[in-house]
Tab-separated table of C-alpha atoms and ligand atoms in Angstrom:
chain	number	residue	atom	x	y	z
A	470	UNK	CA	103.155	94.897	-99.931
A	471	UNK	CA	102.114	99.159	-100.768
A	472	UNK	CA	105.900	100.411	-101.437
A	473	UNK	CA	105.790	102.938	-98.693
A	474	UNK	CA	103.555	100.506	-95.892
A	475	UNK	CA	106.165	99.902	-93.259
A	476	UNK	CA	104.136	97.185	-91.566
A	477	UNK	CA	100.833	95.179	-92.442
A	478	UNK	CA	98.878	92.939	-92.355
A	479	UNK	CA	96.889	91.605	-94.904
A	480	UNK	CA	93.698	89.559	-94.505
A	481	UNK	CA	92.266	87.467	-97.361
A	482	UNK	CA	88.668	87.291	-97.199
A	483	UNK	CA	88.632	83.996	-99.409
A	484	UNK	CA	90.151	82.528	-96.823
A	485	UNK	CA	87.361	83.574	-94.449
A	486	UNK	CA	84.582	82.515	-96.951
A	487	UNK	CA	86.225	79.009	-97.289
A	488	UNK	CA	86.048	78.287	-93.965
A	489	UNK	CA	83.512	79.033	-92.763
A	490	UNK	CA	82.082	76.801	-95.809
A	491	UNK	CA	84.074	74.613	-94.977
A	492	UNK	CA	82.957	74.175	-90.624
A	493	UNK	CA	79.005	74.904	-92.035
A	494	UNK	CA	79.060	71.547	-94.186
A	495	UNK	CA	80.743	69.924	-91.486
A	496	UNK	CA	78.771	71.123	-88.799
A	497	UNK	CA	75.535	70.378	-90.533
A	498	UNK	CA	73.969	72.992	-87.761
A	499	UNK	CA	74.011	76.931	-87.991
A	500	UNK	CA	77.845	78.219	-87.643
A	501	UNK	CA	77.721	81.105	-85.068
A	502	UNK	CA	80.470	83.431	-86.495
A	503	UNK	CA	83.427	83.822	-83.593
A	504	UNK	CA	84.194	88.131	-84.497
A	505	UNK	CA	85.225	89.536	-81.057
A	506	UNK	CA	88.416	90.697	-80.285
A	507	UNK	CA	88.600	92.917	-82.802
A	508	UNK	CA	87.988	89.634	-85.410
A	509	UNK	CA	90.853	87.774	-83.296
A	510	UNK	CA	92.890	90.740	-84.566
A	511	UNK	CA	91.583	90.331	-88.440
A	512	UNK	CA	89.287	93.248	-88.628
A	513	UNK	CA	85.799	92.568	-86.893
A	514	UNK	CA	83.830	93.850	-89.682
A	515	UNK	CA	84.789	92.550	-92.234
A	516	UNK	CA	85.378	88.901	-91.390
A	517	UNK	CA	81.800	89.720	-90.367
A	518	UNK	CA	80.602	90.466	-93.594
A	519	UNK	CA	82.394	87.991	-95.577
A	520	UNK	CA	80.533	84.945	-92.753
A	521	UNK	CA	77.589	85.898	-93.092
A	522	UNK	CA	78.115	86.146	-96.971
A	523	UNK	CA	80.055	82.471	-96.779
A	524	UNK	CA	76.146	81.288	-95.295
A	525	UNK	CA	77.438	82.356	-90.990
A	526	UNK	CA	73.666	82.041	-89.500
A	527	UNK	CA	75.043	83.991	-86.324
A	528	UNK	CA	77.733	86.221	-85.107
A	529	UNK	CA	78.979	86.676	-81.402
A	530	UNK	CA	80.704	89.383	-79.753
A	531	UNK	CA	82.441	89.004	-76.787
A	532	UNK	CA	80.510	92.819	-75.708
A	533	UNK	CA	78.114	95.028	-76.012
A	534	UNK	CA	80.419	97.741	-77.306
A	535	UNK	CA	81.519	95.029	-80.057
A	536	UNK	CA	77.973	93.638	-80.877
A	537	UNK	CA	76.429	97.557	-81.432
A	538	UNK	CA	79.289	97.632	-83.917
A	539	UNK	CA	78.655	95.113	-85.644
A	540	UNK	CA	75.089	96.347	-86.046
A	541	UNK	CA	76.239	99.964	-86.720
A	542	UNK	CA	78.224	98.558	-89.315
A	543	UNK	CA	74.605	97.638	-91.011
A	544	UNK	CA	74.449	94.245	-90.048
A	545	UNK	CA	71.225	93.330	-88.877
A	546	UNK	CA	70.867	89.107	-88.304
A	547	UNK	CA	71.318	86.639	-85.729
A	548	UNK	CA	74.177	88.430	-83.408
A	549	UNK	CA	74.887	86.955	-79.820
A	550	UNK	CA	77.152	88.704	-77.230
A	551	UNK	CA	78.030	87.291	-73.951
A	552	UNK	CA	80.323	89.347	-71.628
A	553	UNK	CA	79.297	91.807	-69.734
A	554	UNK	CA	79.770	93.400	-65.805
A	555	UNK	CA	76.733	94.754	-63.360
A	556	UNK	CA	75.648	98.092	-64.300
A	557	UNK	CA	76.008	97.230	-68.209
A	558	UNK	CA	73.874	99.677	-70.431
A	559	UNK	CA	71.514	97.358	-72.551
A	560	UNK	CA	69.191	99.549	-73.370
A	561	UNK	CA	70.458	100.261	-77.268
A	562	UNK	CA	71.560	96.404	-77.660
A	563	UNK	CA	67.348	95.074	-76.703
A	564	UNK	CA	66.318	98.648	-78.967
A	565	UNK	CA	68.287	96.218	-81.906
A	566	UNK	CA	67.446	93.177	-80.982
A	567	UNK	CA	70.755	91.964	-80.119
A	568	UNK	CA	71.227	87.859	-78.217
A	569	UNK	CA	72.008	89.395	-75.209
A	570	UNK	CA	73.578	86.457	-73.046
A	571	UNK	CA	72.623	85.665	-68.674
A	572	UNK	CA	74.451	84.347	-65.884
A	573	UNK	CA	72.241	85.054	-63.240
A	574	UNK	CA	68.934	86.318	-62.328
A	575	UNK	CA	70.643	89.599	-60.565
A	576	UNK	CA	71.545	89.342	-64.692
A	577	UNK	CA	68.380	88.642	-65.994
A	578	UNK	CA	66.986	91.405	-63.725
A	579	UNK	CA	69.069	94.810	-64.784
A	580	UNK	CA	67.961	92.982	-68.664
A	581	UNK	CA	63.900	93.305	-67.876
A	582	UNK	CA	64.021	97.517	-66.500
A	583	UNK	CA	66.098	97.728	-70.103
A	584	UNK	CA	63.127	95.907	-71.833
A	585	UNK	CA	60.688	98.471	-69.659
A	586	UNK	CA	62.401	101.112	-70.791
A	587	UNK	CA	62.433	100.536	-74.534
A	588	UNK	CA	59.069	98.510	-74.118
A	589	UNK	CA	60.879	95.516	-76.555
A	590	UNK	CA	61.485	92.057	-75.771
A	591	UNK	CA	64.742	91.960	-74.688
A	592	UNK	CA	66.410	88.637	-76.722
A	593	UNK	CA	68.000	86.325	-73.870
A	594	UNK	CA	70.179	83.133	-74.147
A	595	UNK	CA	71.110	81.951	-70.932
A	596	UNK	CA	74.272	80.589	-70.203
A	597	UNK	CA	74.772	77.426	-67.429
A	598	UNK	CA	78.078	76.860	-65.845
A	599	UNK	CA	78.420	72.851	-66.416
A	600	UNK	CA	82.617	72.185	-65.978
A	601	UNK	CA	84.353	74.887	-67.097
A	602	UNK	CA	84.467	77.057	-63.823
A	603	UNK	CA	83.896	80.086	-65.555
A	604	UNK	CA	81.053	82.164	-66.475
A	605	UNK	CA	77.766	80.998	-66.170
A	606	UNK	CA	75.343	80.203	-63.645
A	607	UNK	CA	76.571	77.402	-61.402
A	608	UNK	CA	74.620	74.353	-60.721
A	609	UNK	CA	73.543	75.272	-57.592
A	610	UNK	CA	71.675	78.161	-59.191
A	611	UNK	CA	69.565	76.365	-62.099
A	612	UNK	CA	66.616	75.938	-60.617
A	613	UNK	CA	66.027	79.636	-59.729
A	614	UNK	CA	67.800	81.228	-62.701
A	615	UNK	CA	65.673	79.067	-64.752
A	616	UNK	CA	62.596	79.852	-63.413
A	617	UNK	CA	63.165	83.828	-63.160
A	618	UNK	CA	63.952	83.613	-67.531
A	619	UNK	CA	60.096	81.809	-67.366
A	620	UNK	CA	58.604	84.796	-65.476
A	621	UNK	CA	60.387	87.143	-67.777
A	622	UNK	CA	59.585	85.201	-70.935
A	623	UNK	CA	55.412	84.846	-69.343
A	624	UNK	CA	55.715	88.902	-68.851
A	625	UNK	CA	57.521	90.323	-71.895
A	626	UNK	CA	60.206	91.367	-70.697
A	627	UNK	CA	61.907	88.826	-73.313
A	628	UNK	CA	61.774	85.752	-75.644
A	629	UNK	CA	64.212	83.100	-74.225
A	630	UNK	CA	66.016	82.712	-77.774
A	631	UNK	CA	69.032	80.423	-76.184
A	632	UNK	CA	70.778	77.894	-73.701
A	633	UNK	CA	74.649	77.857	-73.732
A	634	UNK	CA	77.736	76.386	-72.498
A	635	UNK	CA	81.210	76.671	-72.619
A	636	UNK	CA	83.728	73.521	-72.658
A	637	UNK	CA	87.464	73.528	-70.907
A	638	UNK	CA	89.026	70.792	-72.925
A	639	UNK	CA	87.789	70.645	-76.092
A	640	UNK	CA	91.691	70.651	-78.068
A	641	UNK	CA	92.097	67.581	-76.036
A	642	UNK	CA	89.519	65.231	-77.732
A	643	UNK	CA	89.342	62.642	-75.100
A	644	UNK	CA	89.869	64.384	-72.316
A	645	UNK	CA	87.364	62.871	-69.928
A	646	UNK	CA	85.369	66.312	-69.489
A	647	UNK	CA	84.585	66.910	-72.615
A	648	UNK	CA	81.382	63.863	-71.715
A	649	UNK	CA	80.911	65.048	-68.768
A	650	UNK	CA	80.081	69.091	-69.649
A	651	UNK	CA	77.669	67.140	-72.343
A	652	UNK	CA	76.260	65.180	-69.413
A	653	UNK	CA	75.661	68.750	-67.474
A	654	UNK	CA	74.864	70.052	-70.464
A	655	UNK	CA	72.228	67.389	-71.453
A	656	UNK	CA	70.538	67.980	-67.587
A	657	UNK	CA	70.445	72.202	-68.352
A	658	UNK	CA	68.573	71.369	-71.587
A	659	UNK	CA	66.594	69.296	-69.565
A	660	UNK	CA	65.250	71.460	-67.108
A	661	UNK	CA	65.018	74.339	-69.653
A	662	UNK	CA	62.347	72.544	-70.866
A	663	UNK	CA	60.765	71.359	-68.075
A	664	UNK	CA	60.896	74.981	-66.697
A	665	UNK	CA	58.604	75.395	-69.621
A	666	UNK	CA	61.486	77.189	-72.068
A	667	UNK	CA	61.686	76.291	-75.723
A	668	UNK	CA	64.925	78.075	-76.697
A	669	UNK	CA	65.586	77.972	-80.971
A	670	UNK	CA	69.098	77.393	-79.853
A	671	UNK	CA	71.014	74.952	-77.846
A	672	UNK	CA	74.653	75.185	-78.195
A	673	UNK	CA	78.053	74.060	-76.380
A	674	UNK	CA	80.773	73.370	-78.587
A	675	UNK	CA	83.758	75.680	-79.750
A	676	UNK	CA	85.453	75.466	-83.493
A	677	UNK	CA	87.992	72.638	-81.363
A	678	UNK	CA	84.404	70.594	-79.936
A	679	UNK	CA	82.987	71.627	-83.795
A	680	UNK	CA	85.507	69.426	-85.398
A	681	UNK	CA	86.267	66.888	-83.285
A	682	UNK	CA	82.904	66.161	-80.421
A	683	UNK	CA	79.690	65.514	-82.582
A	684	UNK	CA	78.238	64.877	-80.211
A	685	UNK	CA	78.441	68.434	-79.326
A	686	UNK	CA	77.328	69.888	-81.536
A	687	UNK	CA	73.573	70.610	-80.519
A	688	UNK	CA	71.976	73.268	-82.724
A	689	UNK	CA	74.863	75.587	-83.944
A	690	UNK	CA	77.994	76.590	-83.182
A	691	UNK	CA	80.240	78.602	-82.443
A	692	UNK	CA	83.267	78.532	-84.089
A	693	UNK	CA	85.960	81.897	-84.143
A	694	UNK	CA	89.765	80.712	-84.543
A	695	UNK	CA	89.198	78.140	-87.152
A	696	UNK	CA	87.528	80.485	-89.518
A	697	UNK	CA	89.993	82.061	-89.644
A	698	UNK	CA	92.245	79.438	-90.656
A	699	UNK	CA	93.993	78.464	-87.871
A	700	UNK	CA	93.586	75.150	-86.061
A	701	UNK	CA	91.731	74.488	-83.135
A	702	UNK	CA	93.678	71.339	-82.423
A	703	UNK	CA	97.217	71.066	-83.342
A	704	UNK	CA	98.257	67.736	-83.781
A	705	UNK	CA	94.119	66.849	-83.854
A	706	UNK	CA	92.775	67.362	-86.849
A	707	UNK	CA	93.383	67.049	-90.537
A	708	UNK	CA	91.196	70.601	-92.393
A	709	UNK	CA	91.568	72.061	-95.452
A	710	UNK	CA	91.812	75.533	-93.487
A	711	UNK	CA	93.294	77.906	-94.770
A	712	UNK	CA	94.618	81.179	-92.627
A	713	UNK	CA	93.185	84.177	-93.450
A	714	UNK	CA	96.468	86.848	-91.752
A	715	UNK	CA	100.043	87.449	-93.530
A	716	UNK	CA	101.929	89.560	-91.121
A	717	UNK	CA	104.342	91.294	-93.581
A	718	UNK	CA	107.122	93.597	-93.285
A	719	UNK	CA	110.324	95.008	-95.233
A	720	UNK	CA	114.210	95.015	-94.555
A	721	UNK	CA	114.898	98.096	-92.462
A	722	UNK	CA	119.076	97.863	-93.533
A	723	UNK	CA	121.490	94.990	-94.155
A	724	UNK	CA	124.910	95.318	-92.477
A	725	UNK	CA	128.063	92.524	-91.966
A	726	UNK	CA	129.155	91.716	-87.985
A	727	UNK	CA	132.316	89.456	-87.103
A	728	UNK	CA	131.986	86.800	-85.276
A	729	UNK	CA	132.117	87.590	-81.701
A	730	UNK	CA	129.688	90.894	-82.669
A	731	UNK	CA	127.078	90.212	-80.667
A	732	UNK	CA	123.452	91.595	-81.450
A	733	UNK	CA	120.351	93.635	-79.818
A	734	UNK	CA	120.175	94.127	-75.850
A	735	UNK	CA	121.145	92.500	-73.513
A	736	UNK	CA	123.259	91.207	-76.135
A	737	UNK	CA	121.802	87.951	-75.366
A	738	UNK	CA	123.228	86.425	-78.873
A	739	UNK	CA	127.069	86.354	-80.098
A	740	UNK	CA	127.884	85.267	-83.559
A	741	UNK	CA	130.409	82.788	-84.135
A	742	UNK	CA	131.277	83.078	-87.163
A	743	UNK	CA	130.872	86.427	-89.577
A	744	UNK	CA	127.398	86.816	-91.030
A	745	UNK	CA	125.148	89.565	-92.172
A	746	UNK	CA	121.950	91.106	-90.237
A	747	UNK	CA	118.993	92.496	-91.245
A	748	UNK	CA	117.127	95.042	-89.403
A	749	UNK	CA	113.076	94.376	-89.148
A	750	UNK	CA	111.679	97.026	-87.908
A	751	UNK	CA	108.693	96.122	-85.639
A	752	UNK	CA	108.652	94.833	-82.397
A	753	UNK	CA	106.431	94.437	-79.603
A	754	UNK	CA	104.732	97.738	-80.081
A	755	UNK	CA	103.830	96.622	-83.198
A	756	UNK	CA	102.364	93.219	-81.093
A	757	UNK	CA	105.087	90.679	-81.798
A	758	UNK	CA	105.948	88.854	-79.034
A	759	UNK	CA	109.024	89.091	-77.255
A	760	UNK	CA	109.124	85.628	-76.373
A	761	UNK	CA	109.868	84.981	-79.791
A	762	UNK	CA	113.266	86.459	-79.121
A	763	UNK	CA	116.154	84.180	-80.066
A	764	UNK	CA	113.431	81.239	-80.892
A	765	UNK	CA	110.946	82.120	-83.674
A	766	UNK	CA	111.901	82.727	-87.419
A	767	UNK	CA	110.841	84.394	-90.549
A	768	UNK	CA	110.791	84.581	-94.362
A	769	UNK	CA	113.101	87.187	-96.042
A	770	UNK	CA	113.289	87.158	-99.404
A	771	UNK	CA	111.883	83.347	-99.344
A	772	UNK	CA	114.715	81.881	-97.045
A	773	UNK	CA	113.253	81.412	-94.172
A	774	UNK	CA	116.083	83.120	-91.158
A	775	UNK	CA	116.224	83.252	-87.763
A	776	UNK	CA	116.156	85.747	-84.923
A	777	UNK	CA	118.984	86.795	-82.815
A	778	UNK	CA	118.512	88.157	-79.816
A	779	UNK	CA	115.803	90.469	-78.112
A	780	UNK	CA	112.391	91.563	-80.066
A	781	UNK	CA	113.148	95.358	-78.793
A	782	UNK	CA	109.519	97.675	-79.061
A	783	UNK	CA	110.051	98.506	-82.886
A	784	UNK	CA	112.497	95.753	-84.176
A	785	UNK	CA	114.379	93.146	-84.656
A	786	UNK	CA	117.553	91.140	-86.012
A	787	UNK	CA	117.135	88.209	-87.863
A	788	UNK	CA	120.126	86.287	-88.996
A	789	UNK	CA	121.031	86.368	-92.717
A	790	UNK	CA	123.776	83.788	-93.272
A	791	UNK	CA	126.692	85.844	-95.288
A	792	UNK	CA	123.783	86.959	-97.358
A	793	UNK	CA	122.723	90.468	-98.262
A	794	UNK	CA	119.541	91.279	-100.188
A	795	UNK	CA	118.335	94.255	-100.270
A	796	UNK	CA	117.232	96.802	-97.552
A	797	UNK	CA	113.747	96.615	-98.420
A	798	UNK	CA	112.961	92.839	-99.276
A	799	UNK	CA	110.303	91.845	-98.303
A	800	UNK	CA	109.737	89.667	-94.733
A	801	UNK	CA	106.916	87.255	-93.935
A	802	UNK	CA	106.435	86.902	-90.367
A	803	UNK	CA	103.852	84.317	-90.383
A	804	UNK	CA	100.720	83.660	-93.009
A	805	UNK	CA	99.231	81.457	-95.050
A	806	UNK	CA	101.996	78.314	-95.472
A	807	UNK	CA	102.877	78.470	-99.032
A	808	UNK	CA	107.264	78.938	-99.310
A	809	UNK	CA	109.042	79.501	-96.521
A	810	UNK	CA	106.553	81.080	-94.298
A	811	UNK	CA	106.285	80.404	-91.103
A	812	UNK	CA	103.092	79.951	-90.140
A	813	UNK	CA	100.649	81.377	-86.780
A	814	UNK	CA	101.523	78.227	-85.264
A	815	UNK	CA	105.481	77.786	-85.525
A	816	UNK	CA	104.893	80.884	-84.161
A	817	UNK	CA	103.079	79.689	-81.482
A	818	UNK	CA	104.943	77.205	-80.660
A	819	UNK	CA	108.229	79.036	-81.282
A	820	UNK	CA	106.530	81.251	-78.442
A	821	UNK	CA	105.136	78.929	-75.819
A	822	UNK	CA	101.562	80.518	-76.761
A	823	UNK	CA	98.655	79.080	-78.944
A	824	UNK	CA	97.975	80.381	-82.687
A	825	UNK	CA	95.222	83.064	-80.782
A	826	UNK	CA	97.735	84.805	-78.691
A	827	UNK	CA	99.316	85.317	-82.338
A	828	UNK	CA	97.152	86.773	-84.751
A	829	UNK	CA	94.523	88.697	-81.958
A	830	UNK	CA	97.856	90.877	-80.331
A	831	UNK	CA	99.892	91.270	-83.695
A	832	UNK	CA	98.957	95.065	-84.944
A	833	UNK	CA	99.614	97.787	-83.051
A	834	UNK	CA	101.192	100.281	-85.583
A	835	UNK	CA	100.996	97.999	-88.380
A	836	UNK	CA	98.620	99.041	-91.031
A	837	UNK	CA	95.632	95.717	-92.393
A	838	UNK	CA	94.753	95.624	-95.809
A	839	UNK	CA	91.998	93.087	-97.405
A	840	UNK	CA	92.415	90.978	-100.067
A	841	UNK	CA	90.306	88.719	-101.687
A	842	UNK	CA	91.828	85.669	-104.144
A	843	UNK	CA	88.419	84.277	-105.072
A	844	UNK	CA	86.304	87.148	-105.695
A	845	UNK	CA	82.378	86.554	-106.088
A	846	UNK	CA	79.306	88.156	-106.938
A	847	UNK	CA	77.619	90.505	-104.722
A	848	UNK	CA	74.763	89.002	-103.901
A	849	UNK	CA	71.737	91.110	-105.977
B	2274	PLP	C1	85.870	82.774	-77.765
B	2274	PLP	C2	84.551	81.683	-78.313
B	2274	PLP	C3	84.411	80.615	-79.009
B	2274	PLP	C4	85.114	80.849	-80.294
B	2274	PLP	O1	86.526	79.662	-79.602
B	2274	PLP	P1	87.064	79.689	-80.503
B	2274	PLP	O2	87.973	78.350	-79.527
B	2274	PLP	O3	87.633	80.565	-80.733
B	2274	PLP	O4	86.693	79.290	-81.889
B	2274	PLP	C5	83.260	80.325	-78.342
B	2274	PLP	N1	82.640	80.911	-77.699
B	2274	PLP	C6	82.472	81.685	-76.477
B	2274	PLP	C7	81.839	81.438	-75.881
B	2274	PLP	C8	83.427	82.072	-76.808
B	2274	PLP	O5	84.348	83.241	-75.880
């Protein structure tokens, strides 16, 4: 790490490309590389570029702002976004040919008005709720929703480019909701055709379903967590994904404490023997979960060390078990599973959450740096 850096996130773009290629090959259909939430904490624009280079036909973002930032970065390829609120400003996204997702007739009406102002047909994908009971048109609205979509297409307000839905339990391959949602989606596909619409892509699968349910792949797959090299369904998959993110810092200080000495706020941990402790200069102000207090581990100079006591805003303390590595020694919070490094999955299990949250939240004041461990020729 850079000698002046207190704490940094290192992202290996070669890992992103490797993971995208692996998923593209496995799926056998176009990949929508999902780069929302700043690329799950990895950096949206850089990840998007790496994903495109590795053959991702589409990009996926949640908000309009994310989609427009991708366009501003120079990306001109197929790009889908799916999270808007009433009164949203659609004009720029219509002008820049971002595929907008509509959940309702009201949203279609707003998009029609934007397309009329801009003077260009929008690109619209229709989202149906097949049982997640989150976003998307509920079953009772499908017929009027599809009918409105058809009218708008005939009037030139838009081209309906996609039909899609999202699964509730894709990381549990045997959960009956998966098959039920596929059946509901098949019904939506049939009704869409019956309404006179012919979307280019129909898609249902996120990363876990891409890997675990070939029947959910349809015409494209929306892969997020797996492109970052995190297992989308721990315990169920056996893929050669490479984690792209390493979060690292350096020991700020090392000191001896006696048996009976307690550590950090609230004195929640007390040494039962004389030992040494290391002060690690990151905390929840850097996105380190406070739930890691007393449960997660880090690698200090290549050795696994437990966090002792509470994670503070800017610091945490690790038990060095009597050893005295010099201040400045590298500390890996999580990263590629080499040597003693914990993984984001290890942190997720320790903290009672999922790898998605670990990689997406880490950051705060940490700097981000990109490396490319397998440089490739720039495409001509
Ligand atoms: C975030 C998101 C995805 C990606 O899900 P992963 O489980 O990370 O692959 C796909 N589709 C939608 C609608 C999403 O919001």
